PDB file of C-alpha atoms and ligand atoms in Angstrom:
ATOM      1  CA  MET A   1       3.094 -44.228  21.797  1.00 81.00           C
ATOM      2  CA  SER A   2       1.131 -45.899  19.005  1.00 89.00           C
ATOM      3  CA  GLU A   3       1.757 -44.890  15.410  1.00 92.00           C
ATOM      4  CA  GLN A   4      -1.711 -43.327  15.348  1.00 93.00           C
ATOM      5  CA  GLU A   5      -1.008 -41.291  18.497  1.00 94.00           C
ATOM      6  CA  THR A   6       2.218 -40.032  16.914  1.00 96.00           C
ATOM      7  CA  LEU A   7       0.268 -39.158  13.783  1.00 96.00           C
ATOM      8  CA  LEU A   8      -2.180 -37.173  15.909  1.00 96.00           C
ATOM      9  CA  ARG A   9       0.728 -35.096  17.162  1.00 97.00           C
ATOM     10  CA  VAL A  10       1.884 -34.596  13.567  1.00 98.00           C
ATOM     11  CA  GLN A  11      -1.668 -33.438  12.837  1.00 97.00           C
ATOM     12  CA  GLU A  12      -1.524 -30.900  15.682  1.00 97.00           C
ATOM     13  CA  LEU A  13       1.759 -29.573  14.329  1.00 98.00           C
ATOM     14  CA  ASP A  14       0.369 -29.371  10.782  1.00 98.00           C
ATOM     15  CA  THR A  15      -2.683 -27.471  12.019  1.00 97.00           C
ATOM     16  CA  ARG A  16      -0.486 -24.927  13.790  1.00 97.00           C
ATOM     17  CA  ILE A  17       1.884 -24.704  10.793  1.00 97.00           C
ATOM     18  CA  PHE A  18      -1.091 -24.062   8.506  1.00 96.00           C
ATOM     19  CA  GLU A  19      -2.401 -21.310  10.820  1.00 96.00           C
ATOM     20  CA  LEU A  20       1.001 -19.640  10.978  1.00 96.00           C
ATOM     21  CA  ARG A  21       1.473 -19.744   7.203  1.00 95.00           C
ATOM     22  CA  GLU A  22      -1.974 -18.216   6.702  1.00 94.00           C
ATOM     23  CA  ARG A  23      -1.171 -15.516   9.230  1.00 92.00           C
ATOM     24  CA  GLU A  24       2.097 -14.753   7.480  1.00 93.00           C
ATOM     25  CA  LYS A  25       0.408 -14.612   4.081  1.00 93.00           C
ATOM     26  CA  ASN A  26      -2.653 -12.615   5.131  1.00 92.00           C
ATOM     27  CA  HIS A  27      -1.415 -10.416   7.934  1.00 92.00           C
ATOM     28  CA  PRO A  28      -4.312  -8.068   8.837  1.00 91.00           C
ATOM     29  CA  LEU A  29      -1.996  -5.061   8.570  1.00 95.00           C
ATOM     30  CA  LYS A  30      -0.994  -5.895   4.984  1.00 95.00           C
ATOM     31  CA  ALA A  31      -4.247  -4.515   3.558  1.00 95.00           C
ATOM     32  CA  GLU A  32      -3.766  -1.342   5.612  1.00 96.00           C
ATOM     33  CA  VAL A  33      -0.233  -0.888   4.287  1.00 97.00           C
ATOM     34  CA  GLU A  34      -1.490  -1.354   0.718  1.00 96.00           C
ATOM     35  CA  ALA A  35      -4.266   1.220   1.246  1.00 97.00           C
ATOM     36  CA  LEU A  36      -1.741   3.683   2.701  1.00 97.00           C
ATOM     37  CA  GLU A  37       0.598   3.111  -0.233  1.00 97.00           C
ATOM     38  CA  GLU A  38      -2.217   3.799  -2.703  1.00 98.00           C
ATOM     39  CA  GLU A  39      -3.114   7.004  -0.900  1.00 98.00           C
ATOM     40  CA  ARG A  40       0.527   8.066  -0.768  1.00 97.00           C
ATOM     41  CA  GLU A  41       0.874   7.526  -4.512  1.00 97.00           C
ATOM     42  CA  ALA A  42      -2.271   9.553  -5.216  1.00 98.00           C
ATOM     43  CA  ARG A  43      -0.961  12.429  -3.058  1.00 97.00           C
ATOM     44  CA  SER A  44       2.431  12.228  -4.791  1.00 97.00           C
ATOM     45  CA  VAL A  45       0.779  12.536  -8.200  1.00 97.00           C
ATOM     46  CA  GLU A  46      -1.156  15.560  -6.919  1.00 97.00           C
ATOM     47  CA  ALA A  47       2.079  17.061  -5.574  1.00 96.00           C
ATOM     48  CA  GLU A  48       3.678  16.636  -9.008  1.00 97.00           C
ATOM     49  CA  GLU A  49       0.724  18.389 -10.638  1.00 97.00           C
ATOM     50  CA  VAL A  50       1.038  21.255  -8.174  1.00 97.00           C
ATOM     51  CA  ALA A  51       4.791  21.514  -8.889  1.00 96.00           C
ATOM     52  CA  ASP A  52       3.965  21.673 -12.609  1.00 97.00           C
ATOM     53  CA  SER A  53       1.476  24.496 -12.111  1.00 96.00           C
ATOM     54  CA  MET A  54       4.104  26.365 -10.039  1.00 96.00           C
ATOM     55  CA  GLU A  55       6.575  25.995 -12.885  1.00 97.00           C
ATOM     56  CA  GLU A  56       3.897  27.201 -15.319  1.00 96.00           C
ATOM     57  CA  SER A  57       3.179  30.259 -13.183  1.00 96.00           C
ATOM     58  CA  ARG A  58       6.873  31.143 -12.884  1.00 96.00           C
ATOM     59  CA  LYS A  59       7.276  30.886 -16.647  1.00 97.00           C
ATOM     60  CA  LYS A  60       4.297  33.178 -17.086  1.00 96.00           C
ATOM     61  CA  GLN A  61       5.829  35.654 -14.648  1.00 95.00           C
ATOM     62  CA  ARG A  62       9.167  35.679 -16.468  1.00 96.00           C
ATOM     63  CA  ALA A  63       7.358  36.397 -19.750  1.00 97.00           C
ATOM     64  CA  MET A  64       5.487  39.233 -18.039  1.00 96.00           C
ATOM     65  CA  GLU A  65       8.719  40.671 -16.687  1.00 96.00           C
ATOM     66  CA  ASP A  66      10.160  40.695 -20.208  1.00 97.00           C
ATOM     67  CA  GLU A  67       7.026  42.334 -21.504  1.00 96.00           C
ATOM     68  CA  VAL A  68       7.122  45.041 -18.807  1.00 96.00           C
ATOM     69  CA  GLN A  69      10.760  45.681 -19.595  1.00 97.00           C
ATOM     70  CA  GLY A  70       9.901  46.063 -23.312  1.00 97.00           C
ATOM     71  CA  LEU A  71       7.089  48.476 -22.482  1.00 96.00           C
ATOM     72  CA  GLU A  72       9.372  50.531 -20.233  1.00 97.00           C
ATOM     73  CA  ASN A  73      11.962  50.828 -22.988  1.00 97.00           C
ATOM     74  CA  LYS A  74       9.352  51.888 -25.484  1.00 97.00           C
ATOM     75  CA  LEU A  75       7.863  54.341 -22.992  1.00 96.00           C
ATOM     76  CA  ALA A  76      11.278  55.903 -22.371  1.00 96.00           C
ATOM     77  CA  ARG A  77      11.781  56.395 -26.111  1.00 96.00           C
ATOM     78  CA  GLU A  78       8.332  57.934 -26.603  1.00 95.00           C
ATOM     79  CA  GLU A  79       8.743  60.236 -23.593  1.00 94.00           C
ATOM     80  CA  GLU A  80      12.147  61.294 -24.892  1.00 94.00           C
ATOM     81  CA  LYS A  81      10.476  62.280 -28.153  1.00 92.00           C
ATOM     82  CA  LEU A  82       7.599  64.012 -26.322  1.00 90.00           C
ATOM     83  CA  TYR A  83       9.724  66.055 -23.949  1.00 91.00           C
ATOM     84  CA  GLY A  84      12.992  66.217 -25.903  1.00 90.00           C
ATOM     85  CA  GLY A  85      11.910  69.293 -27.860  1.00 89.00           C
ATOM     86  CA  LYS A  86      12.655  67.837 -31.258  1.00 90.00           C
ATOM     87  CA  VAL A  87       8.970  67.298 -32.066  1.00 87.00           C
ATOM     88  CA  THR A  88       7.044  70.536 -32.325  1.00 88.00           C
ATOM     89  CA  ASN A  89       4.122  69.649 -34.537  1.00 93.00           C
ATOM     90  CA  PRO A  90       1.036  69.801 -32.214  1.00 92.00           C
ATOM     91  CA  LYS A  91      -0.696  66.936 -33.996  1.00 95.00           C
ATOM     92  CA  GLU A  92       2.366  64.788 -33.681  1.00 93.00           C
ATOM     93  CA  LEU A  93       2.732  65.771 -30.017  1.00 93.00           C
ATOM     94  CA  ARG A  94      -0.861  64.798 -29.293  1.00 95.00           C
ATOM     95  CA  GLY A  95      -0.193  61.507 -30.988  1.00 95.00           C
ATOM     96  CA  LEU A  96       2.846  60.941 -28.773  1.00 94.00           C
ATOM     97  CA  GLN A  97       0.879  61.864 -25.630  1.00 95.00           C
ATOM     98  CA  ALA A  98      -1.810  59.343 -26.544  1.00 96.00           C
ATOM     99  CA  GLU A  99       0.845  56.715 -27.184  1.00 96.00           C
ATOM    100  CA  VAL A 100       2.530  57.379 -23.804  1.00 96.00           C
ATOM    101  CA  ARG A 101      -0.830  57.135 -21.998  1.00 97.00           C
ATOM    102  CA  SER A 102      -1.652  53.900 -23.720  1.00 97.00           C
ATOM    103  CA  LEU A 103       1.776  52.400 -22.905  1.00 96.00           C
ATOM    104  CA  LYS A 104       1.449  53.408 -19.230  1.00 97.00           C
ATOM    105  CA  LYS A 105      -1.980  51.827 -19.054  1.00 97.00           C
ATOM    106  CA  LYS A 106      -0.690  48.589 -20.539  1.00 97.00           C
ATOM    107  CA  LYS A 107       2.224  48.571 -18.115  1.00 96.00           C
ATOM    108  CA  ASP A 108      -0.068  49.113 -15.098  1.00 97.00           C
ATOM    109  CA  ALA A 109      -2.335  46.298 -16.228  1.00 97.00           C
ATOM    110  CA  LEU A 110       0.648  43.960 -16.634  1.00 96.00           C
ATOM    111  CA  GLU A 111       2.025  44.862 -13.225  1.00 95.00           C
ATOM    112  CA  THR A 112      -1.329  44.127 -11.619  1.00 96.00           C
ATOM    113  CA  GLU A 113      -1.397  40.778 -13.387  1.00 95.00           C
ATOM    114  CA  PHE A 114       2.148  40.108 -12.184  1.00 95.00           C
ATOM    115  CA  LEU A 115       1.091  40.690  -8.567  1.00 95.00           C
ATOM    116  CA  GLU A 116      -1.912  38.437  -8.999  1.00 96.00           C
ATOM    117  CA  GLU A 117       0.381  35.710 -10.306  1.00 95.00           C
ATOM    118  CA  MET A 118       2.537  36.112  -7.201  1.00 96.00           C
ATOM    119  CA  GLU A 119      -0.495  35.693  -4.966  1.00 96.00           C
ATOM    120  CA  SER A 120      -1.488  32.584  -6.855  1.00 95.00           C
ATOM    121  CA  GLN A 121       2.048  31.247  -6.331  1.00 96.00           C
ATOM    122  CA  ASP A 122       1.667  31.708  -2.576  1.00 96.00           C
ATOM    123  CA  GLU A 123      -1.474  29.635  -2.731  1.00 97.00           C
ATOM    124  CA  ILE A 124       0.233  26.950  -4.854  1.00 97.00           C
ATOM    125  CA  LYS A 125       3.148  26.879  -2.425  1.00 97.00           C
ATOM    126  CA  GLY A 126       0.747  26.312   0.486  1.00 97.00           C
ATOM    127  CA  ARG A 127      -0.878  23.425  -1.340  1.00 96.00           C
ATOM    128  CA  ALA A 128       2.495  21.908  -2.225  1.00 96.00           C
ATOM    129  CA  GLU A 129       3.637  22.052   1.407  1.00 97.00           C
ATOM    130  CA  GLY A 130       0.373  20.525   2.607  1.00 97.00           C
ATOM    131  CA  LEU A 131       0.686  17.666   0.139  1.00 97.00           C
ATOM    132  CA  GLN A 132       4.327  17.079   1.004  1.00 96.00           C
ATOM    133  CA  ALA A 133       3.462  16.864   4.700  1.00 97.00           C
ATOM    134  CA  GLU A 134       0.648  14.438   3.894  1.00 97.00           C
ATOM    135  CA  VAL A 135       2.978  12.250   1.802  1.00 97.00           C
ATOM    136  CA  GLU A 136       5.499  12.171   4.680  1.00 97.00           C
ATOM    137  CA  ARG A 137       2.811  11.344   7.233  1.00 98.00           C
ATOM    138  CA  LEU A 138       1.518   8.474   5.081  1.00 98.00           C
ATOM    139  CA  ARG A 139       5.041   7.166   4.538  1.00 97.00           C
ATOM    140  CA  ALA A 140       5.753   7.190   8.284  1.00 98.00           C
ATOM    141  CA  GLU A 141       2.469   5.420   9.058  1.00 98.00           C
ATOM    142  CA  MET A 142       3.221   2.815   6.381  1.00 97.00           C
ATOM    143  CA  GLU A 143       6.712   2.200   7.711  1.00 97.00           C
ATOM    144  CA  GLU A 144       5.408   1.817  11.237  1.00 98.00           C
ATOM    145  CA  LYS A 145       2.872  -0.808  10.205  1.00 97.00           C
ATOM    146  CA  GLN A 146       5.379  -2.577   7.966  1.00 97.00           C
ATOM    147  CA  LYS A 147       7.769  -2.784  10.913  1.00 97.00           C
ATOM    148  CA  ILE A 148       5.105  -4.565  12.967  1.00 97.00           C
ATOM    149  CA  ILE A 149       4.472  -6.994  10.091  1.00 96.00           C
ATOM    150  CA  ASP A 150       8.211  -7.625   9.653  1.00 97.00           C
ATOM    151  CA  GLY A 151       8.683  -8.222  13.370  1.00 97.00           C
ATOM    152  CA  GLU A 152       5.822 -10.710  13.506  1.00 96.00           C
ATOM    153  CA  THR A 153       7.028 -12.395  10.324  1.00 96.00           C
ATOM    154  CA  VAL A 154      10.406 -13.030  11.946  1.00 97.00           C
ATOM    155  CA  GLU A 155       8.650 -14.585  14.950  1.00 97.00           C
ATOM    156  CA  ILE A 156       6.380 -16.679  12.736  1.00 97.00           C
ATOM    157  CA  ARG A 157       9.304 -17.967  10.652  1.00 97.00           C
ATOM    158  CA  SER A 158      11.265 -18.933  13.727  1.00 98.00           C
ATOM    159  CA  GLU A 159       8.248 -20.773  15.187  1.00 98.00           C
ATOM    160  CA  LEU A 160       7.666 -22.456  11.812  1.00 98.00           C
ATOM    161  CA  ASP A 161      11.287 -23.646  11.732  1.00 98.00           C
ATOM    162  CA  ASP A 162      10.869 -25.117  15.172  1.00 98.00           C
ATOM    163  CA  LEU A 163       7.536 -26.815  14.378  1.00 98.00           C
ATOM    164  CA  GLU A 164       8.785 -28.175  11.059  1.00 98.00           C
ATOM    165  CA  GLY A 165      11.802 -29.695  12.813  1.00 98.00           C
ATOM    166  CA  LYS A 166       9.533 -31.409  15.335  1.00 98.00           C
ATOM    167  CA  ARG A 167       7.233 -32.591  12.567  1.00 98.00           C
ATOM    168  CA  ARG A 168      10.130 -34.095  10.625  1.00 98.00           C
ATOM    169  CA  ALA A 169      11.262 -36.021  13.699  1.00 98.00           C
ATOM    170  CA  LEU A 170       7.766 -37.370  14.397  1.00 98.00           C
ATOM    171  CA  ARG A 171       7.114 -38.344  10.784  1.00 98.00           C
ATOM    172  CA  ALA A 172      10.305 -40.417  10.838  1.00 97.00           C
ATOM    173  CA  GLU A 173       8.634 -42.638  13.454  1.00 96.00           C
ATOM    174  CA  ILE A 174       5.626 -43.400  11.217  1.00 96.00           C
ATOM    175  CA  GLY A 175       5.349 -46.009   8.466  1.00 95.00           C
ATOM    176  CA  GLU A 176       5.324 -44.924   4.847  1.00 96.00           C
ATOM    177  CA  GLU A 177       1.877 -46.332   4.078  1.00 96.00           C
ATOM    178  CA  LEU A 178       0.208 -44.493   6.952  1.00 96.00           C
ATOM    179  CA  LEU A 179       1.996 -41.277   6.037  1.00 97.00           C
ATOM    180  CA  GLU A 180       0.758 -41.566   2.476  1.00 97.00           C
ATOM    181  CA  LEU A 181      -2.820 -42.028   3.686  1.00 97.00           C
ATOM    182  CA  TYR A 182      -2.390 -39.091   6.054  1.00 98.00           C
ATOM    183  CA  ASP A 183      -0.951 -36.719   3.426  1.00 98.00           C
ATOM    184  CA  GLY A 184      -3.751 -37.556   1.012  1.00 97.00           C
ATOM    185  CA  LEU A 185      -6.440 -36.985   3.658  1.00 98.00           C
ATOM    186  CA  LEU A 186      -4.798 -33.732   4.788  1.00 96.00           C
ATOM    187  CA  LYS A 187      -5.401 -32.381   1.294  1.00 96.00           C
ATOM    188  CA  SER A 188      -8.880 -33.810   0.713  1.00 97.00           C
ATOM    189  CA  LYS A 189     -10.175 -33.128   4.260  1.00 96.00           C
ATOM    190  CA  HIS A 190      -9.180 -29.467   4.454  1.00 93.00           C
ATOM    191  CA  GLY A 191      -6.238 -29.946   6.799  1.00 95.00           C
ATOM    192  CA  LEU A 192      -7.851 -32.348   9.287  1.00 97.00           C
ATOM    193  CA  ALA A 193      -6.829 -35.962   8.627  1.00 98.00           C
ATOM    194  CA  VAL A 194      -6.547 -37.541  12.095  1.00 97.00           C
ATOM    195  CA  VAL A 195      -9.186 -37.306  14.806  1.00 97.00           C
ATOM    196  CA  ARG A 196     -10.020 -38.868  18.116  1.00 96.00           C
ATOM    197  CA  VAL A 197     -13.068 -40.993  18.739  1.00 96.00           C
ATOM    198  CA  SER A 198     -15.080 -39.972  21.780  1.00 95.00           C
ATOM    199  CA  ASP A 199     -17.914 -42.226  23.075  1.00 94.00           C
ATOM    200  CA  GLY A 200     -18.045 -43.946  19.691  1.00 95.00           C
ATOM    201  CA  VAL A 201     -18.374 -40.632  17.826  1.00 97.00           C
ATOM    202  CA  CYS A 202     -15.818 -39.501  15.202  1.00 97.00           C
ATOM    203  CA  LEU A 203     -14.694 -36.012  16.230  1.00 97.00           C
ATOM    204  CA  GLY A 204     -13.993 -35.164  12.599  1.00 96.00           C
ATOM    205  CA  CYS A 205     -17.561 -35.487  11.292  1.00 97.00           C
ATOM    206  CA  ARG A 206     -19.504 -35.993  14.564  1.00 97.00           C
ATOM    207  CA  VAL A 207     -21.081 -39.188  13.257  1.00 97.00           C
ATOM    208  CA  GLU A 208     -21.347 -42.259  15.498  1.00 96.00           C
ATOM    209  CA  LEU A 209     -19.460 -45.332  14.299  1.00 95.00           C
ATOM    210  CA  PRO A 210     -21.549 -48.439  13.655  1.00 95.00           C
ATOM    211  CA  GLY A 211     -21.464 -50.713  16.766  1.00 93.00           C
ATOM    212  CA  ILE A 212     -19.539 -53.607  15.191  1.00 93.00           C
ATOM    213  CA  GLU A 213     -17.049 -51.254  13.581  1.00 92.00           C
ATOM    214  CA  PHE A 214     -16.510 -49.465  16.888  1.00 94.00           C
ATOM    215  CA  ASP A 215     -15.891 -52.787  18.689  1.00 94.00           C
ATOM    216  CA  ARG A 216     -13.310 -53.816  16.094  1.00 94.00           C
ATOM    217  CA  PHE A 217     -11.685 -50.415  16.350  1.00 94.00           C
ATOM    218  CA  LEU A 218     -11.362 -50.694  20.139  1.00 93.00           C
ATOM    219  CA  LYS A 219      -9.809 -54.165  19.975  1.00 93.00           C
ATOM    220  CA  SER A 220      -7.388 -53.519  17.126  1.00 89.00           C
ATOM    221  CA  ASP A 221      -4.041 -51.744  16.948  1.00 89.00           C
ATOM    222  CA  SER A 222      -4.133 -51.362  13.178  1.00 91.00           C
ATOM    223  CA  THR A 223      -5.200 -48.230  11.361  1.00 94.00           C
ATOM    224  CA  PHE A 224      -8.902 -47.478  11.250  1.00 95.00           C
ATOM    225  CA  THR A 225     -10.676 -44.840   9.235  1.00 96.00           C
ATOM    226  CA  CYS A 226     -14.104 -43.318   9.863  1.00 96.00           C
ATOM    227  CA  THR A 227     -16.791 -45.102   7.846  1.00 93.00           C
ATOM    228  CA  ASN A 228     -18.467 -41.751   7.267  1.00 96.00           C
ATOM    229  CA  CYS A 229     -15.730 -39.186   6.607  1.00 97.00           C
ATOM    230  CA  GLY A 230     -12.721 -41.436   5.979  1.00 96.00           C
ATOM    231  CA  ARG A 231     -10.440 -39.722   8.504  1.00 97.00           C
ATOM    232  CA  ILE A 232      -7.865 -41.727  10.480  1.00 97.00           C
ATOM    233  CA  LEU A 233      -9.214 -42.506  13.932  1.00 96.00           C
ATOM    234  CA  VAL A 234      -7.326 -42.449  17.232  1.00 96.00           C
ATOM    235  CA  LYS A 235      -8.627 -43.943  20.505  1.00 91.00           C
TER     236      LYS A 235
HETATM  237 ZN1   ZN B   1     -15.786 -39.096  10.614  1.00 72.48          ZN
END
């Protein structure tokens, strides 16, 4: 095999290596995993907010319980005075009756509020459970996709190892000067440095070689580059 033919095989390996590295870097599922992660974080923040409002509501309820207890104590004392027989002054008794009525009214209102708070807690609990389920679902979906990516990454790495080994072996058969030219062209020609010539046309740029140049190329074993694009040519 001529040095140029060997270089063409190196080129094929480099093309495949480049494709695999791109695929590893920009796996189509990566964007999906990132979007899922963003959504999961947003739902988690919401879940935290809901937990906070639950805590708030419980605090409010405890304060209400204390307040009801205070009212009950006061009510018991006032009723004791009203019915205990110690107070006989009618004006004072009327005052006590009014006080007892007012305390009972306050207590009823508080108890209603307490029940409303309990209902609102049921609603908060429902929202918290819904969010938790959503967070779990997103996490599972993310893990599933990540598993696919990881599996393919393992395959890609193993194929890359294999290709890089083959490339190393082939490069060892090529002269330093030609390799230098090749590596430079690989960078400047977007990954395509060696091409075949078909019917006098460079398959890198699709431009026909000048007749004299093409004749010299056919007769020679030394390295030729395309007069138009500069790529290394192989017969
Ligand atoms: Zn060309």
